[in-house]
XYZ file of C-alpha atoms in Angstrom:
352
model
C 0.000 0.000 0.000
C 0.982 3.040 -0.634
C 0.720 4.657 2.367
C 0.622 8.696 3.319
C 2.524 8.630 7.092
C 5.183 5.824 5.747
C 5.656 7.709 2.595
C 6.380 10.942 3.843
C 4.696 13.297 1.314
C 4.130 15.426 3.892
C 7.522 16.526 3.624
C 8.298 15.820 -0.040
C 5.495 18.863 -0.372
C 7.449 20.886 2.134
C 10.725 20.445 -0.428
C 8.260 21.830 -3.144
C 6.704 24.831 -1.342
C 10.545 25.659 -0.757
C 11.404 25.611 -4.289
C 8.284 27.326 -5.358
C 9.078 30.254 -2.701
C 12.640 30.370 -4.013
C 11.268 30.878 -7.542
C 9.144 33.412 -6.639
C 11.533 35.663 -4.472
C 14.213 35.304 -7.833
C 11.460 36.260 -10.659
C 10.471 38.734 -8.456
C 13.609 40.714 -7.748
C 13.843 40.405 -11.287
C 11.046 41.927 -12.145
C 12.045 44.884 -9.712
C 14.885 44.921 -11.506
C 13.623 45.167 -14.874
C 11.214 48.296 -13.562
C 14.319 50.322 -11.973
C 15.864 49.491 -15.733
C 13.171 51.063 -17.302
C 13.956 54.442 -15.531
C 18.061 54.325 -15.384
C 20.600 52.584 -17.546
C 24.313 52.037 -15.893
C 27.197 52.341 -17.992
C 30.582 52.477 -18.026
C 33.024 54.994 -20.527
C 36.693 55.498 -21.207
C 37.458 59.036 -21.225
C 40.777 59.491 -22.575
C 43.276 62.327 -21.848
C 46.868 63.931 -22.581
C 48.751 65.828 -20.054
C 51.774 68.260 -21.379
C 53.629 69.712 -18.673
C 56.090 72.417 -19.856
C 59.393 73.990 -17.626
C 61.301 77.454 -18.856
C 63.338 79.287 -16.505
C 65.766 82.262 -16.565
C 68.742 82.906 -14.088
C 69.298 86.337 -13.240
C 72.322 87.652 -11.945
C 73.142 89.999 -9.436
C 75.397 93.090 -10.482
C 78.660 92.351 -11.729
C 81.332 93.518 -14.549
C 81.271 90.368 -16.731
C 77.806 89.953 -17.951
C 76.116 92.359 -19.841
C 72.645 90.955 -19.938
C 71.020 90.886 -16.731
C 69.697 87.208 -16.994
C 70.901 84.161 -18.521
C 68.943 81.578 -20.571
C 68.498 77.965 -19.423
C 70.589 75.232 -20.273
C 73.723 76.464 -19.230
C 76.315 76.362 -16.528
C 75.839 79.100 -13.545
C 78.349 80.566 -11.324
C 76.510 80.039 -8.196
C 78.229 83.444 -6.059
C 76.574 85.324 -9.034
C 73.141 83.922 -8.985
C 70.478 86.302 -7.551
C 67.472 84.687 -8.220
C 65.859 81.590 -10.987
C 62.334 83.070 -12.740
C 60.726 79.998 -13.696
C 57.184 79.951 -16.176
C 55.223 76.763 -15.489
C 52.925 75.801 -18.387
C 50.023 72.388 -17.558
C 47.715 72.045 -20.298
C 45.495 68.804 -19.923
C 43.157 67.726 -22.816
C 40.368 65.318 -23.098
C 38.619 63.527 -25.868
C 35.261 64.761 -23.367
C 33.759 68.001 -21.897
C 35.188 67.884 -18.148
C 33.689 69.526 -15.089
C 35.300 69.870 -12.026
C 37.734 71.770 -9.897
C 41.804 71.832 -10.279
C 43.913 73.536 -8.137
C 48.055 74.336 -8.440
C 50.597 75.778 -6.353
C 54.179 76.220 -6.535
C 56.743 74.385 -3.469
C 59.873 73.997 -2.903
C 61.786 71.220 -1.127
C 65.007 71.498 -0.017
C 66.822 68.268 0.094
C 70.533 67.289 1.939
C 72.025 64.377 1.358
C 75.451 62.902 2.109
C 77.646 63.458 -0.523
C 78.253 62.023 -3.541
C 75.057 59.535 -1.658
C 71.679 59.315 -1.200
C 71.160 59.357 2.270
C 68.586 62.186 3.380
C 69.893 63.689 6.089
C 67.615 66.722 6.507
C 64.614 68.008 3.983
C 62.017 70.546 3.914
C 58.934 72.122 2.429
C 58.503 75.763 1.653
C 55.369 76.862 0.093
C 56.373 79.150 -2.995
C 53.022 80.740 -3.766
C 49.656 80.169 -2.852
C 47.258 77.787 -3.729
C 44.750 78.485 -6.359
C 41.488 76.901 -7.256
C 39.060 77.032 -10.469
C 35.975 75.731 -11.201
C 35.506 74.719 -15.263
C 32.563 72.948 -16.737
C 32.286 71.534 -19.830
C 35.367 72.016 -21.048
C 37.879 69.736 -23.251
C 40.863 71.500 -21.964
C 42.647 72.761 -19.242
C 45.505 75.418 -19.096
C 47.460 76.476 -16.240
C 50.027 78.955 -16.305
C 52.415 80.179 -13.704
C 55.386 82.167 -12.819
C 58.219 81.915 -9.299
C 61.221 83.848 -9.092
C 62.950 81.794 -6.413
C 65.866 83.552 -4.333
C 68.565 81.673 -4.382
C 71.084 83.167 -1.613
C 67.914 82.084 0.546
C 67.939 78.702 0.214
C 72.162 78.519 -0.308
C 72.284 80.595 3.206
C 70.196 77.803 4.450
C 72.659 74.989 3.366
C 75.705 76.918 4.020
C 74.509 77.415 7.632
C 73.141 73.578 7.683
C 77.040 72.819 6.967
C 78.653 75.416 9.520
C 76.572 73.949 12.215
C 77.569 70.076 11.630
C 80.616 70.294 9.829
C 79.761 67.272 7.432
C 80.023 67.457 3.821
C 77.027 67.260 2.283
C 75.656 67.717 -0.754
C 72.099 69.984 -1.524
C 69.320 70.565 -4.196
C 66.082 72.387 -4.231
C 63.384 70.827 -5.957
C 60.757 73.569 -7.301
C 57.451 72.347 -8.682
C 54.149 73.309 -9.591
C 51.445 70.847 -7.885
C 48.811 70.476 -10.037
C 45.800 68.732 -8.331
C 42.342 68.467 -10.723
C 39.355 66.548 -10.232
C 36.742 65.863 -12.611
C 33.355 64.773 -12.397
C 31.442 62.837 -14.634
C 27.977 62.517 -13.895
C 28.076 60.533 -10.508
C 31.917 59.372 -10.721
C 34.742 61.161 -10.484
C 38.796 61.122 -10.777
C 41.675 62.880 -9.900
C 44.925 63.408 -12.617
C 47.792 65.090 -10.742
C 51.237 66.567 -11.934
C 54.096 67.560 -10.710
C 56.419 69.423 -13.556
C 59.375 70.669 -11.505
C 63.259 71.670 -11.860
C 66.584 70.814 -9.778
C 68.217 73.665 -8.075
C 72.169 72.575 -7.099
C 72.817 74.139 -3.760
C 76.089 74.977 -2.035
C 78.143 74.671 -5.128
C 80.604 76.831 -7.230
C 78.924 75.830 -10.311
C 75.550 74.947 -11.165
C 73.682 73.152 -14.134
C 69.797 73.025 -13.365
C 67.636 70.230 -14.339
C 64.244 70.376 -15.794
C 61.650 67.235 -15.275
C 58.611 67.730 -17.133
C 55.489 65.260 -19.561
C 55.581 65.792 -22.952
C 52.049 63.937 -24.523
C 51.266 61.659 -21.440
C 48.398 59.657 -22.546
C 46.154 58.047 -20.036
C 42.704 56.488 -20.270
C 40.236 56.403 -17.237
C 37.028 54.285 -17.157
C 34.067 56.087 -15.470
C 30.937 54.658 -14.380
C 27.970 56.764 -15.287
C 24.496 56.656 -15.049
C 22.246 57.175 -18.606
C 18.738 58.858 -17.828
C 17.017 58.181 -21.497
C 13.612 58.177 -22.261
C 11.098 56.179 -20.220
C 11.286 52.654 -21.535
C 8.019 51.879 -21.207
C 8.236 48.582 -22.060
C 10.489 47.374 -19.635
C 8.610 48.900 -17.154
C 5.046 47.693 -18.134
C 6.672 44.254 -18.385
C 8.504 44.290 -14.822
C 4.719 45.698 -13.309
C 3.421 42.736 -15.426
C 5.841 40.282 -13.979
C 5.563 41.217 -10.534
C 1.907 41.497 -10.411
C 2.090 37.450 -11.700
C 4.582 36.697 -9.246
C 3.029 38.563 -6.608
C -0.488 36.319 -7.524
C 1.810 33.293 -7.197
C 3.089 34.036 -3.682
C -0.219 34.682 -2.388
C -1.419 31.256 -3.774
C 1.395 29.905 -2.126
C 0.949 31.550 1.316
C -2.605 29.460 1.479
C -1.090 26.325 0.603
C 1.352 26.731 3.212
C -1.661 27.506 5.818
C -3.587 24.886 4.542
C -1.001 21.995 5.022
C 0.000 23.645 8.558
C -3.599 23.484 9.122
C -3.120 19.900 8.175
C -0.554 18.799 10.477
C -2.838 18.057 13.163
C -2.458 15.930 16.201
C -4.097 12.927 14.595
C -1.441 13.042 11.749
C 1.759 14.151 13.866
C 0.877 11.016 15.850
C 0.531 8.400 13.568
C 3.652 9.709 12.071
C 5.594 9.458 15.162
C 3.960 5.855 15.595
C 5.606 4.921 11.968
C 8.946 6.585 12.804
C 9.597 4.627 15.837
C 8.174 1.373 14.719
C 8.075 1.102 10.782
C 10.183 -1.658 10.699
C 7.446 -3.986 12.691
C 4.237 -2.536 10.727
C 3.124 -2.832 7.362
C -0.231 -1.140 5.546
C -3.295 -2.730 3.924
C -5.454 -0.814 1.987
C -7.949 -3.927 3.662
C -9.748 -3.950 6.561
C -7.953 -7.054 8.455
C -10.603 -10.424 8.993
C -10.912 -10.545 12.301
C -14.776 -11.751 12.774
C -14.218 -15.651 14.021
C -10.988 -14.180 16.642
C -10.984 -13.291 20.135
C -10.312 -9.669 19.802
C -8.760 -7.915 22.658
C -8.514 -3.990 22.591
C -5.143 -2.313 23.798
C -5.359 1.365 25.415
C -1.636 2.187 24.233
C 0.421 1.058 21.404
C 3.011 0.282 23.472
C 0.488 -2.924 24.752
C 0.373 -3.617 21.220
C 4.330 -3.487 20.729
C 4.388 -5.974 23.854
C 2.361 -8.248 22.587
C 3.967 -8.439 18.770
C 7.461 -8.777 20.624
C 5.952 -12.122 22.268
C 4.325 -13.753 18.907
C 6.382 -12.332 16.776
C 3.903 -11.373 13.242
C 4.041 -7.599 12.259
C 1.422 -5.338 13.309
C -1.131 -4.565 10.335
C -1.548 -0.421 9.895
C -5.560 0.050 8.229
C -6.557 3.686 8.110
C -10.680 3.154 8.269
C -11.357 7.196 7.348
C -9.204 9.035 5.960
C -7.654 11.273 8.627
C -10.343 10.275 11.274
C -9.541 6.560 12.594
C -6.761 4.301 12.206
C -6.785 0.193 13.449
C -3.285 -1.212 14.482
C -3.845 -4.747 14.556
C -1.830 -7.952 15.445
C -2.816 -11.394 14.241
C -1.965 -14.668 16.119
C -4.044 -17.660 15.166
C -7.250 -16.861 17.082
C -6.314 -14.682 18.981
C -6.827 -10.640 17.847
C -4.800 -7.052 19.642
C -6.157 -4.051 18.172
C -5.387 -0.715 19.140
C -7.566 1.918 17.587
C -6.686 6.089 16.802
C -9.297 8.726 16.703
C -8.361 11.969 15.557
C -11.449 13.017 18.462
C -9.580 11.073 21.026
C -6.589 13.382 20.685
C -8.074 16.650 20.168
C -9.995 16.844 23.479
């Protein structure tokens, strides 16, 4: 027989409510997500850019009956004991294959760096700021110029040194690094980046002679992704469809709310007993979907089923399981020769 408590379908229904709910919390946060789809679209864009840094500088000299000009041009050699100050232009321009908005801001500093010579070692540094910082606000713009302008006193900085060498008596060797800090940030729609540069030149310090360096990026190319969010439109497909779909799915989860009530409802004591019944004793009981013979027997009626699992442990014939309404009244019975053990469930017995 197939038989309801020994089959467990109970259960086997629980596995398929599960599934069912599963399926409907997935289609629906799909739906959801189809609506909010309807209304935004997410995507993602490589704006590409090119930085040029550019460096110029002048060195102009303090009186004297050698020179006639009062500056001279870069690239050369410089007596230092003649240098009064180094005028140095700055040119940034940044462009992008996009409009930009945003904010940049540059300043000009100065770092004075001693090392031990003819090494690396640091032994001292600092910062000095060289002018102050200035922000901008641009929008929609492809390109960015910045242009700027130091004149940087040397005996300032070489006073520095020389006392830095006076006081510690080491030999040492020192450079001035002076460089425009260019800082911008751009926003695009609800991401944003930040490109930085740092053109600068190298200022010899505490020397006789002098040859000043210029570090500087000529075409830097770099490409930045940005995520961005696309407001086209209404699609008013998409969202009819994700209504569509969630209304369905929403129908579906009610449907299965009451089918989880119901079989709750059905769980009741009659049921949750017989099952216990079969789960500690399945192995000594089978089911017939016949009502056992038992009119020519001496038929005795147990109060407990534990009466009934004495007696089959002393004759030794499995108990017969015949359910005589469906959910109402159940017969254990147990056979031997003549001789008849019933014990009878009813679902009214248990509820009082």
């Amino acid at each position: 027989m197939n038989n309801r408590f020994k089959n467990n379908k109970w259960y086997q229904r629980n596995i398929k409510l599960i599934i069912l709910i599963l399926y409907v919390l997935i289609f629906s946060s799909i739906s959801v997500l189809i609506v909010i789809k309807g209304f935004d679209i997410i995507k993602t864009k490589d704006i590409n850019y090119i930085s040029n840094s550019n460096v110029n500088y002048k060195v102009y000299l303090k009186e004297n009956d050698y020179f006639d000009k009062p500056y001279l041009e870069q690239g050369g050699k410089y007596i230092a004991s003649l240098i009064d100050n180094v005028n140095v232009d700055y040119k940034y321009i940044l462009n992008s294959d996009e409009n930009m908005s945003g904010i940049y801001s540059y300043k000009v500093v100065g770092k004075l760096v001693v090392t031990e010579s003819g090494k690396d070692n640091v032994l001292w540094d600092n910062n000095y700021d060289l002018s102050n910082e200035n922000k901008v606000n641009f929008q929609n713009q492809k390109t960015i110029e910045i242009s700027d302008n130091i004149s940087v006193n040397y005996d300032f900085f070489n006073e520095i040194v020389a006392s830095f060498k006076r006081d510690y008596g080491v030999a040492i060797d020192a450079n001035l690094i002076v460089k425009l800090n260019v800082d911008t940030n751009i926003k695009y729609d609800n991401d944003e980046f930040n490109i930085e540069s740092e053109p600068y030149i190298n200022i010899p310090l505490s020397e006789q002679t002098i040859d000043i360096d210029i570090v500087t990026s000529e075409n830097d190319v770099n490409t930045k992704t940005v995520t961005y969010t696309k407001h086209p439109t209404l699609n008013y497909f998409l969202i009819a469809a994700g209504i569509l779909f969630l209304i369905i799915y929403f129908t579906i989860g009610i449907i299965v709310l009451i089918r989880i009530i119901k079989l709750y409802k059905s769980r009741n004591k009659y049921e949750i007993y017989i099952r216990k019944i079969f789960s500690n004793y399945d192995q000594i009981i089978i089911c017939s979907n016949k009502k056992p013979d038992t009119n020519n027997a001496n038929c005795i009626n147990v109060f407990t089923f534990e009466e009934l699992v004495d007696a089959q442990n002393e004759v030794h014939k499995p108990i017969i399981f015949y359910e005589e309404k469906k959910g109402k009244v159940s017969v254990f019975t147990l056979i031997d020769n003549k001789q008849v053990y019933k014990y009878t469930v009813k679902s009214s017995d248990l509820e009082k």
